[in-house]
Amino acid sequence: QVQLVESGGGLVQAGGSLRLSCVASGRAASTYAMGWFRQAPGREREFVAAVRWLGGTTYSTNSAKGRFTVSRDNAKNTLYLQMNNLQPDDTAVYYCAAGSMVVVISNARQFDYWGQGTQVTVSS
């Protein structure tokens, strides 16, 4: 079992920044692929960014590139998402996820464990 606890969400004006953190605990947590997904009201959960354990390869959506940076500190079992130039469309609950057998990194169904989510609200 792996437990994930997110923090760092909040209310920010358009153009502002936030850094989300996700602390993982449990069996072999540091060896899992970890990612960030988000879900806005009335919309499906969507992939934002992720990083593999082996090699540390990072992935992100086109809308996140240049604004969001995903990183992980394996020594601290912590995943980060630095979000800059936030826009109202980024408003959503952001979820941290971890998976041991993730092939398609953007597929939420391939992640085994999820945090409780942290709200990000961007005002215009």
PDB file of C-alpha atoms in Angstrom:
ATOM      1  CA  GLN A   1       0.000   0.000   0.000  1.00  0.00           C
ATOM      2  CA  VAL A   2       1.075   3.537  -0.773  1.00  0.00           C
ATOM      3  CA  GLN A   3      -0.378   6.635   0.836  1.00  0.00           C
ATOM      4  CA  LEU A   4      -0.263   9.993  -0.917  1.00  0.00           C
ATOM      5  CA  VAL A   5      -0.847  13.361   0.726  1.00  0.00           C
ATOM      6  CA  GLU A   6      -1.025  16.508  -1.379  1.00  0.00           C
ATOM      7  CA  SER A   7      -0.572  20.075  -0.225  1.00  0.00           C
ATOM      8  CA  GLY A   8       0.034  23.518  -1.670  1.00  0.00           C
ATOM      9  CA  GLY A   9      -3.263  24.345  -3.321  1.00  0.00           C
ATOM     10  CA  GLY A  10      -5.042  27.621  -2.812  1.00  0.00           C
ATOM     11  CA  LEU A  11      -6.477  30.750  -4.379  1.00  0.00           C
ATOM     12  CA  VAL A  12      -4.275  32.784  -6.694  1.00  0.00           C
ATOM     13  CA  GLN A  13      -4.814  35.533  -9.238  1.00  0.00           C
ATOM     14  CA  ALA A  14      -4.249  34.938 -12.928  1.00  0.00           C
ATOM     15  CA  GLY A  15      -0.549  35.062 -13.701  1.00  0.00           C
ATOM     16  CA  GLY A  16       0.380  33.849 -10.233  1.00  0.00           C
ATOM     17  CA  SER A  17       2.216  30.723  -9.114  1.00  0.00           C
ATOM     18  CA  LEU A  18       1.693  27.792  -6.805  1.00  0.00           C
ATOM     19  CA  ARG A  19       3.780  24.759  -5.927  1.00  0.00           C
ATOM     20  CA  LEU A  20       2.006  21.534  -5.145  1.00  0.00           C
ATOM     21  CA  SER A  21       3.664  18.797  -3.121  1.00  0.00           C
ATOM     22  CA  CYS A  22       2.780  15.157  -2.712  1.00  0.00           C
ATOM     23  CA  VAL A  23       4.407  13.043  -0.040  1.00  0.00           C
ATOM     24  CA  ALA A  24       4.333   9.318  -0.630  1.00  0.00           C
ATOM     25  CA  SER A  25       4.665   6.738   2.096  1.00  0.00           C
ATOM     26  CA  GLY A  26       4.469   3.010   2.152  1.00  0.00           C
ATOM     27  CA  ARG A  27       6.006   0.030   0.527  1.00  0.00           C
ATOM     28  CA  ALA A  28       8.495   0.867  -2.251  1.00  0.00           C
ATOM     29  CA  ALA A  29       6.819   4.223  -2.870  1.00  0.00           C
ATOM     30  CA  SER A  30       9.989   5.665  -4.347  1.00  0.00           C
ATOM     31  CA  THR A  31       9.984   3.113  -7.165  1.00  0.00           C
ATOM     32  CA  TYR A  32       6.609   4.077  -8.572  1.00  0.00           C
ATOM     33  CA  ALA A  33       5.813   6.344 -11.474  1.00  0.00           C
ATOM     34  CA  MET A  34       4.109   9.415 -10.055  1.00  0.00           C
ATOM     35  CA  GLY A  35       1.926  11.988 -11.693  1.00  0.00           C
ATOM     36  CA  TRP A  36      -0.485  14.860 -11.373  1.00  0.00           C
ATOM     37  CA  PHE A  37      -4.020  14.841 -12.705  1.00  0.00           C
ATOM     38  CA  ARG A  38      -6.737  17.435 -12.329  1.00  0.00           C
ATOM     39  CA  GLN A  39     -10.496  17.547 -12.446  1.00  0.00           C
ATOM     40  CA  ALA A  40     -12.624  20.623 -12.919  1.00  0.00           C
ATOM     41  CA  PRO A  41     -16.365  20.640 -12.116  1.00  0.00           C
ATOM     42  CA  GLY A  42     -18.342  18.852 -14.811  1.00  0.00           C
ATOM     43  CA  ARG A  43     -15.228  17.615 -16.565  1.00  0.00           C
ATOM     44  CA  GLU A  44     -13.335  14.353 -16.656  1.00  0.00           C
ATOM     45  CA  ARG A  45     -10.100  13.869 -14.794  1.00  0.00           C
ATOM     46  CA  GLU A  46      -7.225  14.832 -17.059  1.00  0.00           C
ATOM     47  CA  PHE A  47      -3.502  14.256 -17.095  1.00  0.00           C
ATOM     48  CA  VAL A  48      -1.228  17.178 -16.245  1.00  0.00           C
ATOM     49  CA  ALA A  49       2.315  15.885 -15.765  1.00  0.00           C
ATOM     50  CA  ALA A  50       4.242  12.873 -14.510  1.00  0.00           C
ATOM     51  CA  VAL A  51       7.690  11.504 -13.849  1.00  0.00           C
ATOM     52  CA  ARG A  52       8.981   7.953 -13.994  1.00  0.00           C
ATOM     53  CA  TRP A  53      11.106   6.538 -11.235  1.00  0.00           C
ATOM     54  CA  LEU A  54      13.545   4.808 -13.561  1.00  0.00           C
ATOM     55  CA  GLY A  55      15.500   7.472 -15.393  1.00  0.00           C
ATOM     56  CA  GLY A  56      13.381  10.316 -14.078  1.00  0.00           C
ATOM     57  CA  THR A  57      11.793  11.011 -17.463  1.00  0.00           C
ATOM     58  CA  THR A  58       9.134  13.698 -17.220  1.00  0.00           C
ATOM     59  CA  TYR A  59       5.956  14.135 -19.252  1.00  0.00           C
ATOM     60  CA  SER A  60       3.435  16.948 -19.477  1.00  0.00           C
ATOM     61  CA  THR A  61       0.589  18.163 -21.622  1.00  0.00           C
ATOM     62  CA  ASN A  62       1.056  20.837 -24.250  1.00  0.00           C
ATOM     63  CA  SER A  63      -0.879  23.295 -22.117  1.00  0.00           C
ATOM     64  CA  ALA A  64       1.450  22.625 -19.183  1.00  0.00           C
ATOM     65  CA  LYS A  65       4.710  22.876 -21.097  1.00  0.00           C
ATOM     66  CA  GLY A  66       6.467  26.125 -20.397  1.00  0.00           C
ATOM     67  CA  ARG A  67       4.262  26.865 -17.379  1.00  0.00           C
ATOM     68  CA  PHE A  68       4.287  23.753 -15.177  1.00  0.00           C
ATOM     69  CA  THR A  69       7.327  21.784 -14.042  1.00  0.00           C
ATOM     70  CA  VAL A  70       7.072  18.346 -12.480  1.00  0.00           C
ATOM     71  CA  SER A  71       9.879  16.971 -10.360  1.00  0.00           C
ATOM     72  CA  ARG A  72      10.486  14.445  -7.640  1.00  0.00           C
ATOM     73  CA  ASP A  73      12.847  14.064  -4.728  1.00  0.00           C
ATOM     74  CA  ASN A  74      13.281  10.339  -4.234  1.00  0.00           C
ATOM     75  CA  ALA A  75      15.154  10.834  -0.967  1.00  0.00           C
ATOM     76  CA  LYS A  76      12.081  12.567   0.432  1.00  0.00           C
ATOM     77  CA  ASN A  77       9.521  10.461  -1.481  1.00  0.00           C
ATOM     78  CA  THR A  78       7.997  13.725  -2.629  1.00  0.00           C
ATOM     79  CA  LEU A  79       6.532  14.781  -5.958  1.00  0.00           C
ATOM     80  CA  TYR A  80       6.254  18.452  -6.878  1.00  0.00           C
ATOM     81  CA  LEU A  81       4.358  20.485  -9.435  1.00  0.00           C
ATOM     82  CA  GLN A  82       5.559  24.045  -9.869  1.00  0.00           C
ATOM     83  CA  MET A  83       2.829  25.986 -11.644  1.00  0.00           C
ATOM     84  CA  ASN A  84       3.577  29.414 -13.084  1.00  0.00           C
ATOM     85  CA  ASN A  85       1.444  31.868 -15.042  1.00  0.00           C
ATOM     86  CA  LEU A  86      -1.726  30.207 -13.790  1.00  0.00           C
ATOM     87  CA  GLN A  87      -4.920  30.941 -15.672  1.00  0.00           C
ATOM     88  CA  PRO A  88      -8.605  30.579 -14.718  1.00  0.00           C
ATOM     89  CA  ASP A  89      -8.811  27.449 -16.897  1.00  0.00           C
ATOM     90  CA  ASP A  90      -6.325  25.811 -14.522  1.00  0.00           C
ATOM     91  CA  THR A  91      -8.908  25.894 -11.742  1.00  0.00           C
ATOM     92  CA  ALA A  92      -9.501  22.314 -10.600  1.00  0.00           C
ATOM     93  CA  VAL A  93      -8.848  19.778  -7.907  1.00  0.00           C
ATOM     94  CA  TYR A  94      -5.345  18.474  -8.443  1.00  0.00           C
ATOM     95  CA  TYR A  95      -4.636  14.851  -7.594  1.00  0.00           C
ATOM     96  CA  CYS A  96      -1.359  13.067  -7.046  1.00  0.00           C
ATOM     97  CA  ALA A  97      -1.155   9.493  -8.280  1.00  0.00           C
ATOM     98  CA  ALA A  98       1.328   6.637  -8.116  1.00  0.00           C
ATOM     99  CA  GLY A  99       1.578   3.425 -10.053  1.00  0.00           C
ATOM    100  CA  SER A 100       3.932   0.472 -10.244  1.00  0.00           C
ATOM    101  CA  MET A 101       3.069  -0.768 -13.740  1.00  0.00           C
ATOM    102  CA  VAL A 102       2.362   2.408 -15.683  1.00  0.00           C
ATOM    103  CA  VAL A 103       2.866   1.992 -19.411  1.00  0.00           C
ATOM    104  CA  VAL A 104       0.846   4.887 -20.768  1.00  0.00           C
ATOM    105  CA  ILE A 105       1.791   7.678 -18.394  1.00  0.00           C
ATOM    106  CA  SER A 106      -1.228   9.841 -19.237  1.00  0.00           C
ATOM    107  CA  ASN A 107      -3.769   7.092 -18.526  1.00  0.00           C
ATOM    108  CA  ALA A 108      -5.280   7.605 -15.086  1.00  0.00           C
ATOM    109  CA  ARG A 109      -6.523   4.014 -14.967  1.00  0.00           C
ATOM    110  CA  GLN A 110      -2.960   2.744 -14.899  1.00  0.00           C
ATOM    111  CA  PHE A 111      -2.239   4.457 -11.598  1.00  0.00           C
ATOM    112  CA  ASP A 112      -2.929   2.401  -8.493  1.00  0.00           C
ATOM    113  CA  TYR A 113      -2.937   4.973  -5.713  1.00  0.00           C
ATOM    114  CA  TRP A 114      -4.438   8.435  -5.392  1.00  0.00           C
ATOM    115  CA  GLY A 115      -4.269  11.277  -2.942  1.00  0.00           C
ATOM    116  CA  GLN A 116      -7.286  13.121  -1.628  1.00  0.00           C
ATOM    117  CA  GLY A 117      -6.743  16.101  -3.923  1.00  0.00           C
ATOM    118  CA  THR A 118      -5.951  19.752  -3.362  1.00  0.00           C
ATOM    119  CA  GLN A 119      -8.032  22.625  -4.703  1.00  0.00           C
ATOM    120  CA  VAL A 120      -6.435  25.171  -7.004  1.00  0.00           C
ATOM    121  CA  THR A 121      -8.538  28.223  -7.798  1.00  0.00           C
ATOM    122  CA  VAL A 122      -7.338  30.912 -10.194  1.00  0.00           C
ATOM    123  CA  SER A 123      -9.252  34.174 -10.283  1.00  0.00           C
ATOM    124  CA  SER A 124      -9.302  36.460 -13.305  1.00  0.00           C
TER     125      SER A 124
END
